[in-house]
Amino acid sequence: AQTVTQSQPEMSVQEAETVTLSCTYDTSESNYYLFWYKQPPSRQMILVIRQEAYKQQNATENRFSVNFQKAAKSFSLKISDSQLGDTAMYFCALLMDSNYQLIWGAGTKLIIKP
Amino acid sequence: EPEVTQTPSHQVTQMGQEVILRCVPISNHLYFYWYRQILGQKVEFLVSFYNNEISEKSEIFDDQFSVERPDGSNFTLKIRSTKLEDSAMYFCASSEALGIAKNIQYFGAGTRLSVL
């Protein structure tokens, strides 16, 4: 069975600092996708960044980047120059190429302090 | 930017009542999904839907649940006889297709269901 683990229930950093959120996963399939979603207090689920497992290059979206270590089954999210608006729950999610359902981690609550 | 729209944002109902949660997926998307998030717990997959049929469903999605695409735009989740444990945030999502590059699921803002 596929699983996603986020071991940091809560993190807080000062504005403008860099923060890294951890995620590990387990799957026996070779083709899959990994996602980070952000859920602000409004509770909307917003896609932050995604990574295809077959791509070795780490994905980057502006201030957000990932460190994808396929052998270690690790997929961490780095937020550079953090902003107050980054305060949210962050969920790591896994999607196999063979099916439809996202498998979710428990989430990390990130607080950016002014 | 196109978005997934869900209504209502908050639904309060009595135990045993039927509820219908509504979603308007992104217009060119072909795959539709429902997830739920009980407060303090992980997001859980309920069901996926394609070409007017259920593609996949989880163990949670029992006979009390049904989905429908009654017209060209709406996608609904019906809970026939609500239980207290159905209280959760329900998210609708849609994606353009399956497979590489196109299976990005975009989510609505959710419907908070409170069963009293």
Tab-separated table of C-alpha atoms in Angstrom:
chain	number	residue	atom	x	y	z
A	1	ALA	CA	0.000	0.000	0.000
A	2	GLN	CA	1.103	3.528	-0.677
A	3	THR	CA	1.761	5.867	2.234
A	4	VAL	CA	2.879	9.440	2.745
A	5	THR	CA	4.490	10.613	5.969
A	6	GLN	CA	5.046	14.159	7.138
A	7	SER	CA	6.944	14.029	10.402
A	8	GLN	CA	6.754	17.720	11.322
A	9	PRO	CA	3.310	18.602	12.709
A	10	GLU	CA	4.210	22.285	13.083
A	11	MET	CA	7.023	24.660	12.178
A	12	SER	CA	7.534	28.362	12.594
A	13	VAL	CA	10.114	30.721	11.124
A	14	GLN	CA	10.691	34.431	10.871
A	15	GLU	CA	9.624	36.287	7.772
A	16	ALA	CA	12.296	36.253	5.022
A	17	GLU	CA	13.895	33.073	6.345
A	18	THR	CA	14.146	29.825	4.422
A	19	VAL	CA	12.229	26.803	5.652
A	20	THR	CA	12.212	23.167	4.570
A	21	LEU	CA	9.255	20.849	5.066
A	22	SER	CA	9.878	17.106	5.017
A	23	CYS	CA	7.929	14.356	3.319
A	24	THR	CA	8.666	10.684	2.821
A	25	TYR	CA	6.560	8.236	0.894
A	26	ASP	CA	6.342	4.611	0.032
A	27	THR	CA	5.222	2.992	-3.182
A	28	SER	CA	6.298	-0.020	-5.173
A	29	GLU	CA	5.339	1.588	-8.473
A	30	SER	CA	7.948	3.172	-10.686
A	31	ASN	CA	5.806	5.886	-12.271
A	32	TYR	CA	4.146	8.392	-9.981
A	33	TYR	CA	3.804	12.049	-9.166
A	34	LEU	CA	4.376	14.004	-6.020
A	35	PHE	CA	2.679	17.208	-5.047
A	36	TRP	CA	2.757	19.858	-2.399
A	37	TYR	CA	-0.547	21.548	-1.674
A	38	LYS	CA	-1.081	24.550	0.557
A	39	GLN	CA	-4.193	25.031	2.669
A	40	PRO	CA	-4.441	28.550	4.142
A	41	PRO	CA	-6.973	29.415	6.861
A	42	SER	CA	-9.603	29.817	4.142
A	43	ARG	CA	-9.218	25.996	3.741
A	44	GLN	CA	-8.934	26.128	-0.036
A	45	MET	CA	-6.472	23.495	-1.262
A	46	ILE	CA	-3.947	25.187	-3.547
A	47	LEU	CA	-1.342	23.410	-5.654
A	48	VAL	CA	2.146	24.689	-4.856
A	49	ILE	CA	4.457	22.470	-6.877
A	50	ARG	CA	4.629	19.029	-8.455
A	51	GLN	CA	7.288	16.533	-9.479
A	52	GLU	CA	7.167	13.608	-11.883
A	53	ALA	CA	9.097	10.616	-10.554
A	54	TYR	CA	10.826	9.960	-13.856
A	55	LYS	CA	12.381	13.434	-13.865
A	56	GLN	CA	15.646	13.735	-12.002
A	57	GLN	CA	15.648	17.517	-12.054
A	58	ASN	CA	14.038	19.080	-9.011
A	59	ALA	CA	10.973	21.206	-9.696
A	60	THR	CA	11.041	24.934	-8.954
A	61	GLU	CA	8.248	27.497	-8.834
A	62	ASN	CA	9.488	30.954	-7.888
A	63	ARG	CA	10.303	30.813	-4.159
A	64	PHE	CA	9.287	27.170	-3.884
A	65	SER	CA	11.557	24.284	-4.766
A	66	VAL	CA	11.732	20.612	-3.982
A	67	ASN	CA	14.483	18.194	-3.128
A	68	PHE	CA	13.397	14.910	-4.674
A	69	GLN	CA	15.444	11.905	-3.615
A	70	LYS	CA	13.882	8.945	-5.398
A	71	ALA	CA	16.063	6.234	-3.886
A	72	ALA	CA	15.387	7.529	-0.404
A	73	LYS	CA	11.709	8.161	-1.235
A	74	SER	CA	11.989	11.666	0.069
A	75	PHE	CA	10.302	14.812	-1.267
A	76	SER	CA	10.988	17.946	0.748
A	77	LEU	CA	9.701	21.443	0.040
A	78	LYS	CA	11.920	24.474	0.453
A	79	ILE	CA	10.381	27.916	0.765
A	80	SER	CA	12.845	30.744	0.292
A	81	ASP	CA	12.344	34.312	1.485
A	82	SER	CA	9.233	33.254	3.399
A	83	GLN	CA	6.317	35.670	3.517
A	84	LEU	CA	3.438	36.117	5.959
A	85	GLY	CA	1.087	34.827	3.280
A	86	ASP	CA	2.911	31.493	3.322
A	87	THR	CA	1.303	30.736	6.692
A	88	ALA	CA	-0.797	27.625	6.029
A	89	MET	CA	-1.039	23.870	6.327
A	90	TYR	CA	1.170	22.172	3.768
A	91	PHE	CA	0.275	18.722	2.499
A	92	CYS	CA	2.458	16.330	0.598
A	93	ALA	CA	0.552	14.018	-1.736
A	94	LEU	CA	1.341	11.045	-3.962
A	95	LEU	CA	-0.420	9.990	-7.148
A	96	MET	CA	0.293	6.815	-9.053
A	97	ASP	CA	0.174	6.872	-12.827
A	98	SER	CA	-2.092	3.854	-12.705
A	99	ASN	CA	-4.960	5.289	-10.716
A	100	TYR	CA	-6.812	8.376	-9.718
A	101	GLN	CA	-6.565	8.956	-6.015
A	102	LEU	CA	-4.186	11.277	-4.256
A	103	ILE	CA	-2.635	9.765	-1.134
A	104	TRP	CA	-2.075	12.474	1.464
A	105	GLY	CA	0.278	13.121	4.320
A	106	ALA	CA	-1.004	14.419	7.639
A	107	GLY	CA	0.205	17.940	6.916
A	108	THR	CA	2.640	20.425	8.440
A	109	LYS	CA	1.342	23.633	9.939
A	110	LEU	CA	3.723	26.417	8.922
A	111	ILE	CA	3.642	29.723	10.745
A	112	ILE	CA	5.570	32.700	9.390
A	113	LYS	CA	6.236	35.239	12.113
A	114	PRO	CA	6.658	38.953	11.380
B	1	GLU	CA	-7.908	31.748	-14.171
B	2	PRO	CA	-10.427	28.883	-14.308
B	3	GLU	CA	-11.363	27.417	-10.963
B	4	VAL	CA	-13.443	24.714	-9.362
B	5	THR	CA	-16.516	26.107	-7.631
B	6	GLN	CA	-18.293	24.434	-4.736
B	7	THR	CA	-21.606	25.279	-3.137
B	8	PRO	CA	-22.636	25.752	-0.425
B	9	SER	CA	-19.570	26.746	1.568
B	10	HIS	CA	-21.202	25.487	4.760
B	11	GLN	CA	-24.079	23.033	5.120
B	12	VAL	CA	-25.721	22.209	8.420
B	13	THR	CA	-28.060	19.239	8.548
B	14	GLN	CA	-29.776	16.939	10.989
B	15	MET	CA	-28.654	13.340	11.338
B	16	GLY	CA	-30.574	11.114	8.944
B	17	GLN	CA	-31.233	13.846	6.405
B	18	GLU	CA	-30.078	13.754	2.807
B	19	VAL	CA	-27.579	16.326	1.586
B	20	ILE	CA	-26.333	17.207	-1.859
B	21	LEU	CA	-23.016	18.945	-2.273
B	22	ARG	CA	-22.469	20.698	-5.554
B	23	CYS	CA	-19.412	21.340	-7.634
B	24	VAL	CA	-18.709	22.989	-10.966
B	25	PRO	CA	-15.417	21.599	-12.300
B	26	ILE	CA	-13.111	23.465	-14.650
B	27	SER	CA	-14.855	23.475	-18.008
B	28	ASN	CA	-12.396	21.489	-20.167
B	29	HIS	CA	-11.642	18.921	-17.469
B	30	LEU	CA	-12.806	15.357	-17.889
B	31	TYR	CA	-12.030	13.724	-14.540
B	32	PHE	CA	-13.772	14.643	-11.315
B	33	TYR	CA	-13.101	13.715	-7.732
B	34	TRP	CA	-14.445	14.007	-4.208
B	35	TYR	CA	-12.252	13.983	-1.129
B	36	ARG	CA	-13.093	14.591	2.485
B	37	GLN	CA	-11.122	15.929	5.419
B	38	ILE	CA	-12.406	15.240	8.897
B	39	LEU	CA	-11.152	17.916	11.270
B	40	GLY	CA	-7.622	17.116	12.423
B	41	GLN	CA	-7.268	14.110	10.120
B	42	LYS	CA	-5.741	13.354	6.738
B	43	VAL	CA	-7.494	14.145	3.514
B	44	GLU	CA	-9.184	10.984	2.233
B	45	PHE	CA	-10.133	10.018	-1.295
B	46	LEU	CA	-13.791	9.177	-1.820
B	47	VAL	CA	-14.430	8.714	-5.505
B	48	SER	CA	-13.348	9.559	-9.024
B	49	PHE	CA	-15.657	9.956	-11.997
B	50	TYR	CA	-15.113	9.909	-15.741
B	51	ASN	CA	-17.387	9.630	-18.720
B	52	ASN	CA	-20.470	9.484	-16.508
B	53	GLU	CA	-19.194	6.542	-14.531
B	54	ILE	CA	-17.372	5.976	-11.292
B	55	SER	CA	-13.757	5.146	-12.101
B	56	GLU	CA	-12.566	4.340	-8.632
B	57	LYS	CA	-13.962	4.538	-5.130
B	58	SER	CA	-12.625	4.030	-1.644
B	59	GLU	CA	-13.984	1.921	1.186
B	60	ILE	CA	-15.504	5.064	2.654
B	61	PHE	CA	-17.723	5.483	-0.383
B	62	ASP	CA	-20.452	3.051	0.626
B	63	ASP	CA	-24.091	2.795	-0.438
B	64	GLN	CA	-24.914	5.969	1.451
B	65	PHE	CA	-22.918	7.976	-1.080
B	66	SER	CA	-23.607	8.617	-4.728
B	67	VAL	CA	-22.255	10.948	-7.394
B	68	GLU	CA	-23.844	12.353	-10.457
B	69	ARG	CA	-23.223	14.724	-13.291
B	70	PRO	CA	-26.804	15.861	-13.892
B	71	ASP	CA	-25.935	18.295	-16.675
B	72	GLY	CA	-22.910	19.472	-18.605
B	73	SER	CA	-21.446	21.508	-15.789
B	74	ASN	CA	-22.405	20.289	-12.312
B	75	PHE	CA	-20.941	17.360	-10.407
B	76	THR	CA	-22.737	16.390	-7.211
B	77	LEU	CA	-22.103	14.261	-4.159
B	78	LYS	CA	-25.185	12.965	-2.373
B	79	ILE	CA	-25.216	11.511	1.106
B	80	ARG	CA	-28.512	9.707	1.591
B	81	SER	CA	-28.842	9.531	5.348
B	82	THR	CA	-26.205	11.574	7.104
B	83	LYS	CA	-24.444	10.370	10.233
B	84	LEU	CA	-22.556	12.386	12.819
B	85	GLU	CA	-19.289	10.973	11.487
B	86	ASP	CA	-20.002	12.447	8.044
B	87	SER	CA	-19.172	15.868	9.469
B	88	ALA	CA	-16.135	16.985	7.496
B	89	MET	CA	-14.836	19.288	4.837
B	90	TYR	CA	-15.679	17.912	1.392
B	91	PHE	CA	-13.470	18.891	-1.498
B	92	CYS	CA	-14.273	18.567	-5.153
B	93	ALA	CA	-11.419	18.415	-7.645
B	94	SER	CA	-11.035	18.083	-11.381
B	95	SER	CA	-8.249	17.242	-13.775
B	96	GLU	CA	-7.808	17.514	-17.502
B	97	ALA	CA	-6.848	13.890	-18.040
B	98	LEU	CA	-4.808	11.068	-16.649
B	99	GLY	CA	-1.187	10.545	-17.381
B	100	ILE	CA	1.920	12.612	-17.474
B	101	ALA	CA	1.525	16.393	-17.366
B	102	LYS	CA	-2.263	16.390	-17.384
B	103	ASN	CA	-3.174	14.742	-14.145
B	104	ILE	CA	-3.040	17.789	-11.922
B	105	GLN	CA	-6.038	17.902	-9.653
B	106	TYR	CA	-7.386	21.374	-8.991
B	107	PHE	CA	-9.503	21.789	-5.910
B	108	GLY	CA	-12.488	23.856	-4.962
B	109	ALA	CA	-12.731	25.787	-1.719
B	110	GLY	CA	-14.639	22.971	-0.046
B	111	THR	CA	-18.002	22.527	1.611
B	112	ARG	CA	-18.017	22.226	5.349
B	113	LEU	CA	-20.706	19.708	6.320
B	114	SER	CA	-21.915	19.784	9.905
B	115	VAL	CA	-24.234	16.958	10.960
B	116	LEU	CA	-26.113	17.622	14.187
